[in-house]
Amino acid sequence: MDREKIRNKLNELHDSCIKDGYEQYRLKHQIKTEMFEDYRRKLIALDTIDQHLLDTYSNATGEINIMKWNLVKRLRSLFHAILDIIEVNQDYNVAQTINRMIADRLSIIELFFEEKNELIVRLRFYLYVLDDLTTEKEIFQKAIDNKSSEEEDKKQLEAEIDKINDDLSWYEGKVGTIKDQLSNYIISDKVLEKHWWRFKVEGAEIKGKYSYADLYQKFFSCDANMFSTIISSLSSNVHGLLSSNMGNSISKTTAHAAINVSRHLLASYFDAMCTVYPDERTFIIAFLKERTQETINTDSINRGF
């Protein structure tokens, strides 16, 4: 399909979204300020671009492609959930918790797919899986060791651990193969032993690991230091610290504070799609400029290509 046909198709999708959904948004939601209207316009653009990506890439196979597509779908759902949480449920703390969830997932997808070297992407993915499996195994083992657990439950958990051990062996083997193929890199033993999938690539060395705060500064398109601090502070909402439990109601000020974070994250999402789907970069940029006046961070676009 040539670019002109793709462009016409996206415009049709966008117009359909406006016809079927935008007026419903306006009727349903109560906050009518320009900030919220701007967010809704960009949600329509997100829906349109995601539908195009779905039509183009949803049949892609392989674990990494499946993870990529699931992250994209989950992010779309979370960006939509923000409006209902703020305007219908009127819960500021839940809204900010979702913002933190979005920030973490954006960081993950950027970290994986900014990398040009496919072997490094695969190494990161296998360590990502191993980290999850190891955590799950530890949780099950603690439940087995708990003296109050029923014997039947313990047997089921032991069977699950056997399956996990099989998966651990398989992915450890994959890591060993990738390590051999990356013979021109020096890979820290700690990265491999501790399954540090957020490892850093510095020249020919793979070592250490990023914190999520590091990733916020690395990837988000607005003022990195300021926004990293804001996103990191949302941990109080995630973990239920005192400040997040002193009141949940939405005021005009808190509503705008929450949706403003979401708007910045949505801008970073558009940047991320240019990284994840580089063949669509030119199209996404042109479409956003035409339909929303949204601009893409050219520094982020130039990463990873």
PDB file of C-alpha atoms in Angstrom:
ATOM      1  CA  MET A   1       0.000   0.000   0.000  1.00  0.00           C
ATOM      2  CA  ASP A   2       1.539   3.352  -1.033  1.00  0.00           C
ATOM      3  CA  ARG A   3       1.854   6.306   1.306  1.00  0.00           C
ATOM      4  CA  GLU A   4      -1.037   8.242  -0.253  1.00  0.00           C
ATOM      5  CA  LYS A   5      -3.423   5.332   0.256  1.00  0.00           C
ATOM      6  CA  ILE A   6      -2.243   4.907   3.850  1.00  0.00           C
ATOM      7  CA  ARG A   7      -2.736   8.615   4.441  1.00  0.00           C
ATOM      8  CA  ASN A   8      -6.287   8.504   3.052  1.00  0.00           C
ATOM      9  CA  LYS A   9      -7.042   5.435   5.173  1.00  0.00           C
ATOM     10  CA  LEU A  10      -5.837   7.113   8.355  1.00  0.00           C
ATOM     11  CA  ASN A  11      -7.852  10.228   7.611  1.00  0.00           C
ATOM     12  CA  GLU A  12     -10.954   8.065   7.150  1.00  0.00           C
ATOM     13  CA  LEU A  13     -10.262   6.313  10.455  1.00  0.00           C
ATOM     14  CA  HIS A  14      -9.779   9.643  12.184  1.00  0.00           C
ATOM     15  CA  ASP A  15     -13.034  11.046  10.793  1.00  0.00           C
ATOM     16  CA  SER A  16     -14.840   7.860  11.851  1.00  0.00           C
ATOM     17  CA  CYS A  17     -13.503   8.178  15.396  1.00  0.00           C
ATOM     18  CA  ILE A  18     -14.729  11.774  15.536  1.00  0.00           C
ATOM     19  CA  LYS A  19     -18.168  10.823  14.187  1.00  0.00           C
ATOM     20  CA  ASP A  20     -18.636   7.804  16.460  1.00  0.00           C
ATOM     21  CA  GLY A  21     -16.846   8.863  19.595  1.00  0.00           C
ATOM     22  CA  TYR A  22     -15.878  12.492  20.004  1.00  0.00           C
ATOM     23  CA  GLU A  23     -19.391  13.875  20.449  1.00  0.00           C
ATOM     24  CA  GLN A  24     -20.074  11.145  23.001  1.00  0.00           C
ATOM     25  CA  TYR A  25     -16.971  12.250  24.899  1.00  0.00           C
ATOM     26  CA  ARG A  26     -18.197  15.840  24.915  1.00  0.00           C
ATOM     27  CA  LEU A  27     -21.637  14.830  26.199  1.00  0.00           C
ATOM     28  CA  LYS A  28     -20.360  12.403  28.815  1.00  0.00           C
ATOM     29  CA  HIS A  29     -17.535  14.361  30.422  1.00  0.00           C
ATOM     30  CA  GLN A  30     -18.087  17.442  32.507  1.00  0.00           C
ATOM     31  CA  ILE A  31     -14.761  19.288  32.382  1.00  0.00           C
ATOM     32  CA  LYS A  32     -14.764  21.519  29.302  1.00  0.00           C
ATOM     33  CA  THR A  33     -11.544  23.496  29.663  1.00  0.00           C
ATOM     34  CA  GLU A  34      -9.112  23.818  26.777  1.00  0.00           C
ATOM     35  CA  MET A  35      -6.625  21.503  28.507  1.00  0.00           C
ATOM     36  CA  PHE A  36      -9.158  18.673  28.605  1.00  0.00           C
ATOM     37  CA  GLU A  37     -10.400  19.393  25.080  1.00  0.00           C
ATOM     38  CA  ASP A  38      -6.810  19.232  23.855  1.00  0.00           C
ATOM     39  CA  TYR A  39      -6.335  15.886  25.588  1.00  0.00           C
ATOM     40  CA  ARG A  40      -9.491  14.494  23.963  1.00  0.00           C
ATOM     41  CA  ARG A  41      -8.374  15.619  20.510  1.00  0.00           C
ATOM     42  CA  LYS A  42      -5.089  13.829  21.010  1.00  0.00           C
ATOM     43  CA  LEU A  43      -6.861  10.698  22.230  1.00  0.00           C
ATOM     44  CA  ILE A  44      -8.695  10.612  18.905  1.00  0.00           C
ATOM     45  CA  ALA A  45      -5.318  10.833  17.150  1.00  0.00           C
ATOM     46  CA  LEU A  46      -4.007   8.025  19.382  1.00  0.00           C
ATOM     47  CA  ASP A  47      -6.989   5.824  18.473  1.00  0.00           C
ATOM     48  CA  THR A  48      -6.469   6.503  14.791  1.00  0.00           C
ATOM     49  CA  ILE A  49      -2.743   5.766  14.821  1.00  0.00           C
ATOM     50  CA  ASP A  50      -3.217   2.666  16.972  1.00  0.00           C
ATOM     51  CA  GLN A  51      -5.879   1.337  14.612  1.00  0.00           C
ATOM     52  CA  HIS A  52      -3.489   1.788  11.708  1.00  0.00           C
ATOM     53  CA  LEU A  53      -0.735  -0.007  13.647  1.00  0.00           C
ATOM     54  CA  LEU A  54      -3.196  -2.777  14.523  1.00  0.00           C
ATOM     55  CA  ASP A  55      -4.125  -3.255  10.878  1.00  0.00           C
ATOM     56  CA  THR A  56      -0.467  -3.260   9.845  1.00  0.00           C
ATOM     57  CA  TYR A  57       1.374  -5.134  12.592  1.00  0.00           C
ATOM     58  CA  SER A  58      -1.046  -7.183  14.704  1.00  0.00           C
ATOM     59  CA  ASN A  59      -0.184 -10.405  12.851  1.00  0.00           C
ATOM     60  CA  ALA A  60       3.494 -10.122  13.746  1.00  0.00           C
ATOM     61  CA  THR A  61       4.782 -13.265  15.466  1.00  0.00           C
ATOM     62  CA  GLY A  62       7.405 -13.957  18.112  1.00  0.00           C
ATOM     63  CA  GLU A  63       7.532 -13.237  21.837  1.00  0.00           C
ATOM     64  CA  ILE A  64       9.111  -9.800  21.512  1.00  0.00           C
ATOM     65  CA  ASN A  65       6.573  -8.603  18.942  1.00  0.00           C
ATOM     66  CA  ILE A  66       3.738  -9.909  21.105  1.00  0.00           C
ATOM     67  CA  MET A  67       5.113  -8.064  24.136  1.00  0.00           C
ATOM     68  CA  LYS A  68       5.491  -4.901  22.047  1.00  0.00           C
ATOM     69  CA  TRP A  69       1.939  -5.022  20.789  1.00  0.00           C
ATOM     70  CA  ASN A  70       0.482  -5.804  24.231  1.00  0.00           C
ATOM     71  CA  LEU A  71       2.312  -2.804  25.689  1.00  0.00           C
ATOM     72  CA  VAL A  72       0.911  -0.557  22.958  1.00  0.00           C
ATOM     73  CA  LYS A  73      -2.650  -1.816  23.575  1.00  0.00           C
ATOM     74  CA  ARG A  74      -2.304  -1.454  27.342  1.00  0.00           C
ATOM     75  CA  LEU A  75      -1.036   2.099  27.029  1.00  0.00           C
ATOM     76  CA  ARG A  76      -3.990   3.036  24.839  1.00  0.00           C
ATOM     77  CA  SER A  77      -6.372   1.641  27.463  1.00  0.00           C
ATOM     78  CA  LEU A  78      -4.648   3.516  30.280  1.00  0.00           C
ATOM     79  CA  PHE A  79      -4.707   6.860  28.448  1.00  0.00           C
ATOM     80  CA  HIS A  80      -8.465   6.475  28.008  1.00  0.00           C
ATOM     81  CA  ALA A  81      -8.965   5.375  31.611  1.00  0.00           C
ATOM     82  CA  ILE A  82      -7.513   8.654  32.891  1.00  0.00           C
ATOM     83  CA  LEU A  83     -10.537  10.643  31.699  1.00  0.00           C
ATOM     84  CA  ASP A  84     -13.092   8.392  33.388  1.00  0.00           C
ATOM     85  CA  ILE A  85     -11.100   8.281  36.612  1.00  0.00           C
ATOM     86  CA  ILE A  86     -10.839  12.067  36.767  1.00  0.00           C
ATOM     87  CA  GLU A  87     -14.257  13.083  35.472  1.00  0.00           C
ATOM     88  CA  VAL A  88     -16.571  10.206  36.377  1.00  0.00           C
ATOM     89  CA  ASN A  89     -14.937   8.593  39.418  1.00  0.00           C
ATOM     90  CA  GLN A  90     -13.351  11.910  40.450  1.00  0.00           C
ATOM     91  CA  ASP A  91     -10.405  10.254  42.142  1.00  0.00           C
ATOM     92  CA  TYR A  92      -7.191  12.236  41.856  1.00  0.00           C
ATOM     93  CA  ASN A  93      -4.985   9.618  43.524  1.00  0.00           C
ATOM     94  CA  VAL A  94      -6.062   6.791  41.243  1.00  0.00           C
ATOM     95  CA  ALA A  95      -5.532   9.072  38.247  1.00  0.00           C
ATOM     96  CA  GLN A  96      -1.971   9.805  39.332  1.00  0.00           C
ATOM     97  CA  THR A  97      -1.378   6.106  40.000  1.00  0.00           C
ATOM     98  CA  ILE A  98      -2.390   5.405  36.394  1.00  0.00           C
ATOM     99  CA  ASN A  99      -0.060   8.157  35.219  1.00  0.00           C
ATOM    100  CA  ARG A 100       2.784   6.397  37.001  1.00  0.00           C
ATOM    101  CA  MET A 101       1.777   3.088  35.365  1.00  0.00           C
ATOM    102  CA  ILE A 102       1.856   4.797  31.968  1.00  0.00           C
ATOM    103  CA  ALA A 103       5.263   6.340  32.670  1.00  0.00           C
ATOM    104  CA  ASP A 104       6.758   2.986  33.653  1.00  0.00           C
ATOM    105  CA  ARG A 105       5.395   1.217  30.577  1.00  0.00           C
ATOM    106  CA  LEU A 106       6.563   3.989  28.268  1.00  0.00           C
ATOM    107  CA  SER A 107      10.025   3.706  29.798  1.00  0.00           C
ATOM    108  CA  ILE A 108      10.063  -0.042  29.205  1.00  0.00           C
ATOM    109  CA  ILE A 109       8.962   0.148  25.589  1.00  0.00           C
ATOM    110  CA  GLU A 110      11.458   2.922  24.826  1.00  0.00           C
ATOM    111  CA  LEU A 111      14.303   1.094  26.546  1.00  0.00           C
ATOM    112  CA  PHE A 112      13.673  -2.062  24.538  1.00  0.00           C
ATOM    113  CA  PHE A 113      13.147  -0.570  21.122  1.00  0.00           C
ATOM    114  CA  GLU A 114      15.557   2.351  20.971  1.00  0.00           C
ATOM    115  CA  GLU A 115      18.291  -0.280  20.502  1.00  0.00           C
ATOM    116  CA  LYS A 116      19.518  -1.012  16.968  1.00  0.00           C
ATOM    117  CA  ASN A 117      21.277  -4.265  17.844  1.00  0.00           C
ATOM    118  CA  GLU A 118      18.689  -7.060  17.736  1.00  0.00           C
ATOM    119  CA  LEU A 119      20.859  -9.341  19.865  1.00  0.00           C
ATOM    120  CA  ILE A 120      20.903  -6.775  22.670  1.00  0.00           C
ATOM    121  CA  VAL A 121      17.113  -6.427  22.410  1.00  0.00           C
ATOM    122  CA  ARG A 122      16.800 -10.212  22.730  1.00  0.00           C
ATOM    123  CA  LEU A 123      19.205 -10.323  25.685  1.00  0.00           C
ATOM    124  CA  ARG A 124      17.158  -7.640  27.433  1.00  0.00           C
ATOM    125  CA  PHE A 125      13.947  -9.538  26.729  1.00  0.00           C
ATOM    126  CA  TYR A 126      15.264 -12.880  28.029  1.00  0.00           C
ATOM    127  CA  LEU A 127      16.518 -11.223  31.219  1.00  0.00           C
ATOM    128  CA  TYR A 128      13.133  -9.491  31.531  1.00  0.00           C
ATOM    129  CA  VAL A 129      11.417 -12.888  31.421  1.00  0.00           C
ATOM    130  CA  LEU A 130      13.920 -14.450  33.824  1.00  0.00           C
ATOM    131  CA  ASP A 131      13.422 -11.630  36.306  1.00  0.00           C
ATOM    132  CA  ASP A 132       9.659 -12.235  36.247  1.00  0.00           C
ATOM    133  CA  LEU A 133       9.998 -16.013  36.549  1.00  0.00           C
ATOM    134  CA  THR A 134      12.449 -15.743  39.433  1.00  0.00           C
ATOM    135  CA  THR A 135      10.141 -13.378  41.332  1.00  0.00           C
ATOM    136  CA  GLU A 136       7.167 -15.676  40.752  1.00  0.00           C
ATOM    137  CA  LYS A 137       9.150 -18.694  41.954  1.00  0.00           C
ATOM    138  CA  GLU A 138      10.182 -16.890  45.142  1.00  0.00           C
ATOM    139  CA  ILE A 139       6.557 -15.978  45.901  1.00  0.00           C
ATOM    140  CA  PHE A 140       5.386 -19.557  45.395  1.00  0.00           C
ATOM    141  CA  GLN A 141       8.218 -20.923  47.504  1.00  0.00           C
ATOM    142  CA  LYS A 142       7.336 -18.618  50.401  1.00  0.00           C
ATOM    143  CA  ALA A 143       3.749 -19.839  50.215  1.00  0.00           C
ATOM    144  CA  ILE A 144       4.969 -23.464  50.338  1.00  0.00           C
ATOM    145  CA  ASP A 145       7.211 -22.707  53.317  1.00  0.00           C
ATOM    146  CA  ASN A 146       4.292 -21.132  55.160  1.00  0.00           C
ATOM    147  CA  LYS A 147       3.250 -23.720  57.757  1.00  0.00           C
ATOM    148  CA  SER A 148      -0.389 -22.644  57.572  1.00  0.00           C
ATOM    149  CA  SER A 149      -0.684 -23.561  53.871  1.00  0.00           C
ATOM    150  CA  GLU A 150      -2.891 -26.528  53.032  1.00  0.00           C
ATOM    151  CA  GLU A 151      -1.117 -29.632  51.707  1.00  0.00           C
ATOM    152  CA  GLU A 152      -3.197 -29.647  48.525  1.00  0.00           C
ATOM    153  CA  ASP A 153      -2.248 -26.023  47.869  1.00  0.00           C
ATOM    154  CA  LYS A 154       1.409 -26.867  48.430  1.00  0.00           C
ATOM    155  CA  LYS A 155       1.250 -29.658  45.874  1.00  0.00           C
ATOM    156  CA  GLN A 156      -0.240 -27.325  43.287  1.00  0.00           C
ATOM    157  CA  LEU A 157       2.422 -24.714  43.995  1.00  0.00           C
ATOM    158  CA  GLU A 158       5.184 -27.307  43.759  1.00  0.00           C
ATOM    159  CA  ALA A 159       3.833 -28.332  40.350  1.00  0.00           C
ATOM    160  CA  GLU A 160       3.900 -24.686  39.287  1.00  0.00           C
ATOM    161  CA  ILE A 161       7.491 -24.318  40.495  1.00  0.00           C
ATOM    162  CA  ASP A 162       8.473 -27.358  38.410  1.00  0.00           C
ATOM    163  CA  LYS A 163       7.053 -25.602  35.346  1.00  0.00           C
ATOM    164  CA  ILE A 164       8.851 -22.401  36.257  1.00  0.00           C
ATOM    165  CA  ASN A 165      12.131 -24.284  36.655  1.00  0.00           C
ATOM    166  CA  ASP A 166      11.714 -25.689  33.140  1.00  0.00           C
ATOM    167  CA  ASP A 167      11.117 -22.178  31.799  1.00  0.00           C
ATOM    168  CA  LEU A 168      14.080 -20.814  33.746  1.00  0.00           C
ATOM    169  CA  SER A 169      16.365 -23.448  32.236  1.00  0.00           C
ATOM    170  CA  TRP A 170      15.108 -22.709  28.737  1.00  0.00           C
ATOM    171  CA  TYR A 171      15.597 -18.941  28.990  1.00  0.00           C
ATOM    172  CA  GLU A 172      18.954 -19.294  30.742  1.00  0.00           C
ATOM    173  CA  GLY A 173      20.021 -21.331  27.727  1.00  0.00           C
ATOM    174  CA  LYS A 174      18.833 -18.519  25.448  1.00  0.00           C
ATOM    175  CA  VAL A 175      20.857 -16.005  27.457  1.00  0.00           C
ATOM    176  CA  GLY A 176      23.945 -18.210  27.136  1.00  0.00           C
ATOM    177  CA  THR A 177      23.525 -18.372  23.374  1.00  0.00           C
ATOM    178  CA  ILE A 178      23.076 -14.600  23.068  1.00  0.00           C
ATOM    179  CA  LYS A 179      26.115 -14.014  25.283  1.00  0.00           C
ATOM    180  CA  ASP A 180      28.228 -16.104  22.901  1.00  0.00           C
ATOM    181  CA  GLN A 181      26.874 -14.171  19.924  1.00  0.00           C
ATOM    182  CA  LEU A 182      27.710 -10.878  21.639  1.00  0.00           C
ATOM    183  CA  SER A 183      31.361 -11.867  21.975  1.00  0.00           C
ATOM    184  CA  ASN A 184      32.475  -8.355  21.004  1.00  0.00           C
ATOM    185  CA  TYR A 185      30.769  -6.995  24.138  1.00  0.00           C
ATOM    186  CA  ILE A 186      31.947  -7.255  27.746  1.00  0.00           C
ATOM    187  CA  ILE A 187      28.870  -8.321  29.715  1.00  0.00           C
ATOM    188  CA  SER A 188      28.909  -7.885  33.481  1.00  0.00           C
ATOM    189  CA  ASP A 189      28.417 -11.136  35.404  1.00  0.00           C
ATOM    190  CA  LYS A 190      26.088  -9.302  37.789  1.00  0.00           C
ATOM    191  CA  VAL A 191      23.779  -8.326  34.903  1.00  0.00           C
ATOM    192  CA  LEU A 192      23.383 -11.984  34.002  1.00  0.00           C
ATOM    193  CA  GLU A 193      23.211 -13.361  37.541  1.00  0.00           C
ATOM    194  CA  LYS A 194      20.677 -10.833  38.815  1.00  0.00           C
ATOM    195  CA  HIS A 195      18.694 -10.635  35.557  1.00  0.00           C
ATOM    196  CA  TRP A 196      19.211  -6.880  35.257  1.00  0.00           C
ATOM    197  CA  TRP A 197      17.147  -6.325  32.112  1.00  0.00           C
ATOM    198  CA  ARG A 198      17.413  -2.536  32.595  1.00  0.00           C
ATOM    199  CA  PHE A 199      21.142  -2.829  31.944  1.00  0.00           C
ATOM    200  CA  LYS A 200      23.152   0.006  30.386  1.00  0.00           C
ATOM    201  CA  VAL A 201      25.044  -0.274  27.109  1.00  0.00           C
ATOM    202  CA  GLU A 202      28.145   1.905  27.246  1.00  0.00           C
ATOM    203  CA  GLY A 203      30.293   1.432  24.178  1.00  0.00           C
ATOM    204  CA  ALA A 204      31.230  -2.247  24.118  1.00  0.00           C
ATOM    205  CA  GLU A 205      30.204  -2.815  27.758  1.00  0.00           C
ATOM    206  CA  ILE A 206      26.889  -4.076  29.113  1.00  0.00           C
ATOM    207  CA  LYS A 207      26.809  -3.288  32.807  1.00  0.00           C
ATOM    208  CA  GLY A 208      24.861  -1.763  35.690  1.00  0.00           C
ATOM    209  CA  LYS A 209      21.185  -0.910  35.472  1.00  0.00           C
ATOM    210  CA  TYR A 210      18.938   2.090  35.070  1.00  0.00           C
ATOM    211  CA  SER A 211      16.514   3.097  37.789  1.00  0.00           C
ATOM    212  CA  TYR A 212      13.075   4.123  36.606  1.00  0.00           C
ATOM    213  CA  ALA A 213      13.983   7.720  37.507  1.00  0.00           C
ATOM    214  CA  ASP A 214      16.959   7.407  35.130  1.00  0.00           C
ATOM    215  CA  LEU A 215      14.617   6.199  32.392  1.00  0.00           C
ATOM    216  CA  TYR A 216      12.200   9.079  32.949  1.00  0.00           C
ATOM    217  CA  GLN A 217      15.058  11.530  32.381  1.00  0.00           C
ATOM    218  CA  LYS A 218      16.313   9.569  29.399  1.00  0.00           C
ATOM    219  CA  PHE A 219      13.089   9.297  27.438  1.00  0.00           C
ATOM    220  CA  PHE A 220      10.433  11.860  28.285  1.00  0.00           C
ATOM    221  CA  SER A 221      10.108  14.688  25.803  1.00  0.00           C
ATOM    222  CA  CYS A 222       9.446  17.595  28.168  1.00  0.00           C
ATOM    223  CA  ASP A 223      11.865  19.073  30.715  1.00  0.00           C
ATOM    224  CA  ALA A 224      13.502  15.807  31.733  1.00  0.00           C
ATOM    225  CA  ASN A 225      14.733  16.707  35.221  1.00  0.00           C
ATOM    226  CA  MET A 226      11.505  18.410  36.268  1.00  0.00           C
ATOM    227  CA  PHE A 227       9.220  15.744  34.822  1.00  0.00           C
ATOM    228  CA  SER A 228      11.307  12.918  36.251  1.00  0.00           C
ATOM    229  CA  THR A 229      10.842  14.442  39.701  1.00  0.00           C
ATOM    230  CA  ILE A 230       7.077  14.732  39.189  1.00  0.00           C
ATOM    231  CA  ILE A 231       6.700  11.146  37.977  1.00  0.00           C
ATOM    232  CA  SER A 232       8.928   9.794  40.762  1.00  0.00           C
ATOM    233  CA  SER A 233       6.809  11.643  43.331  1.00  0.00           C
ATOM    234  CA  LEU A 234       3.746   9.699  42.174  1.00  0.00           C
ATOM    235  CA  SER A 235       5.087   6.702  44.080  1.00  0.00           C
ATOM    236  CA  SER A 236       3.232   8.142  47.086  1.00  0.00           C
ATOM    237  CA  ASN A 237      -0.018   7.471  45.199  1.00  0.00           C
ATOM    238  CA  VAL A 238       1.075   4.021  44.069  1.00  0.00           C
ATOM    239  CA  HIS A 239       2.184   2.842  47.512  1.00  0.00           C
ATOM    240  CA  GLY A 240      -0.529   4.558  49.553  1.00  0.00           C
ATOM    241  CA  LEU A 241       1.687   6.886  51.575  1.00  0.00           C
ATOM    242  CA  LEU A 242       0.032   9.334  53.952  1.00  0.00           C
ATOM    243  CA  SER A 243      -0.143  12.259  51.516  1.00  0.00           C
ATOM    244  CA  SER A 244      -2.186  10.144  49.081  1.00  0.00           C
ATOM    245  CA  ASN A 245      -4.731   9.176  51.746  1.00  0.00           C
ATOM    246  CA  MET A 246      -5.580  12.614  53.077  1.00  0.00           C
ATOM    247  CA  GLY A 247      -8.245  13.238  50.439  1.00  0.00           C
ATOM    248  CA  ASN A 248      -9.338  11.796  47.117  1.00  0.00           C
ATOM    249  CA  SER A 249     -11.811  14.299  45.713  1.00  0.00           C
ATOM    250  CA  ILE A 250     -11.109  16.113  42.466  1.00  0.00           C
ATOM    251  CA  SER A 251     -10.964  19.892  42.391  1.00  0.00           C
ATOM    252  CA  LYS A 252     -10.359  21.985  39.294  1.00  0.00           C
ATOM    253  CA  THR A 253      -6.732  22.403  40.369  1.00  0.00           C
ATOM    254  CA  THR A 254      -6.034  18.713  41.000  1.00  0.00           C
ATOM    255  CA  ALA A 255      -7.931  17.670  37.857  1.00  0.00           C
ATOM    256  CA  HIS A 256      -5.760  19.922  35.737  1.00  0.00           C
ATOM    257  CA  ALA A 257      -2.616  18.757  37.524  1.00  0.00           C
ATOM    258  CA  ALA A 258      -3.418  15.118  36.739  1.00  0.00           C
ATOM    259  CA  ILE A 259      -4.480  15.644  33.120  1.00  0.00           C
ATOM    260  CA  ASN A 260      -1.438  17.851  32.488  1.00  0.00           C
ATOM    261  CA  VAL A 261       0.839  14.964  33.467  1.00  0.00           C
ATOM    262  CA  SER A 262      -1.206  12.735  31.145  1.00  0.00           C
ATOM    263  CA  ARG A 263      -0.822  15.219  28.274  1.00  0.00           C
ATOM    264  CA  HIS A 264       2.964  15.201  28.638  1.00  0.00           C
ATOM    265  CA  LEU A 265       2.944  11.404  28.767  1.00  0.00           C
ATOM    266  CA  LEU A 266       0.759  11.259  25.667  1.00  0.00           C
ATOM    267  CA  ALA A 267       3.271  13.432  23.796  1.00  0.00           C
ATOM    268  CA  SER A 268       5.988  10.992  24.863  1.00  0.00           C
ATOM    269  CA  TYR A 269       3.795   8.121  23.680  1.00  0.00           C
ATOM    270  CA  PHE A 270       3.739   9.571  20.164  1.00  0.00           C
ATOM    271  CA  ASP A 271       7.537   9.849  20.343  1.00  0.00           C
ATOM    272  CA  ALA A 272       7.711   6.231  21.460  1.00  0.00           C
ATOM    273  CA  MET A 273       5.614   5.002  18.536  1.00  0.00           C
ATOM    274  CA  CYS A 274       8.161   6.564  16.197  1.00  0.00           C
ATOM    275  CA  THR A 275      10.843   4.539  17.971  1.00  0.00           C
ATOM    276  CA  VAL A 276       8.876   1.298  18.120  1.00  0.00           C
ATOM    277  CA  TYR A 277       7.631   1.486  14.522  1.00  0.00           C
ATOM    278  CA  PRO A 278      10.353   3.386  12.625  1.00  0.00           C
ATOM    279  CA  ASP A 279       8.760   2.671   9.239  1.00  0.00           C
ATOM    280  CA  GLU A 280       5.763   4.755  10.369  1.00  0.00           C
ATOM    281  CA  ARG A 281       7.817   7.662  11.722  1.00  0.00           C
ATOM    282  CA  THR A 282       7.338  10.088   8.823  1.00  0.00           C
ATOM    283  CA  PHE A 283       3.660   9.328   8.615  1.00  0.00           C
ATOM    284  CA  ILE A 284       2.991   9.714  12.356  1.00  0.00           C
ATOM    285  CA  ILE A 285       4.790  13.065  12.447  1.00  0.00           C
ATOM    286  CA  ALA A 286       2.843  14.438   9.465  1.00  0.00           C
ATOM    287  CA  PHE A 287      -0.477  13.127  10.737  1.00  0.00           C
ATOM    288  CA  LEU A 288      -0.074  14.622  14.213  1.00  0.00           C
ATOM    289  CA  LYS A 289       1.013  17.975  12.838  1.00  0.00           C
ATOM    290  CA  GLU A 290      -2.003  18.107  10.526  1.00  0.00           C
ATOM    291  CA  ARG A 291      -4.658  16.898  12.957  1.00  0.00           C
ATOM    292  CA  THR A 292      -3.537  18.069  16.410  1.00  0.00           C
ATOM    293  CA  GLN A 293      -0.681  20.554  15.938  1.00  0.00           C
ATOM    294  CA  GLU A 294       1.312  18.096  18.057  1.00  0.00           C
ATOM    295  CA  THR A 295       5.047  18.157  17.399  1.00  0.00           C
ATOM    296  CA  ILE A 296       7.409  15.254  17.944  1.00  0.00           C
ATOM    297  CA  ASN A 297      10.647  15.562  19.866  1.00  0.00           C
ATOM    298  CA  THR A 298      13.226  15.251  17.081  1.00  0.00           C
ATOM    299  CA  ASP A 299      15.922  14.231  19.567  1.00  0.00           C
ATOM    300  CA  SER A 300      13.867  11.203  20.557  1.00  0.00           C
ATOM    301  CA  ILE A 301      13.173  10.394  16.915  1.00  0.00           C
ATOM    302  CA  ASN A 302      16.852  10.421  16.118  1.00  0.00           C
ATOM    303  CA  ARG A 303      17.570   7.932  18.902  1.00  0.00           C
ATOM    304  CA  GLY A 304      17.722   4.386  17.768  1.00  0.00           C
ATOM    305  CA  PHE A 305      17.713   4.915  13.999  1.00  0.00           C
TER     306      PHE A 305
END
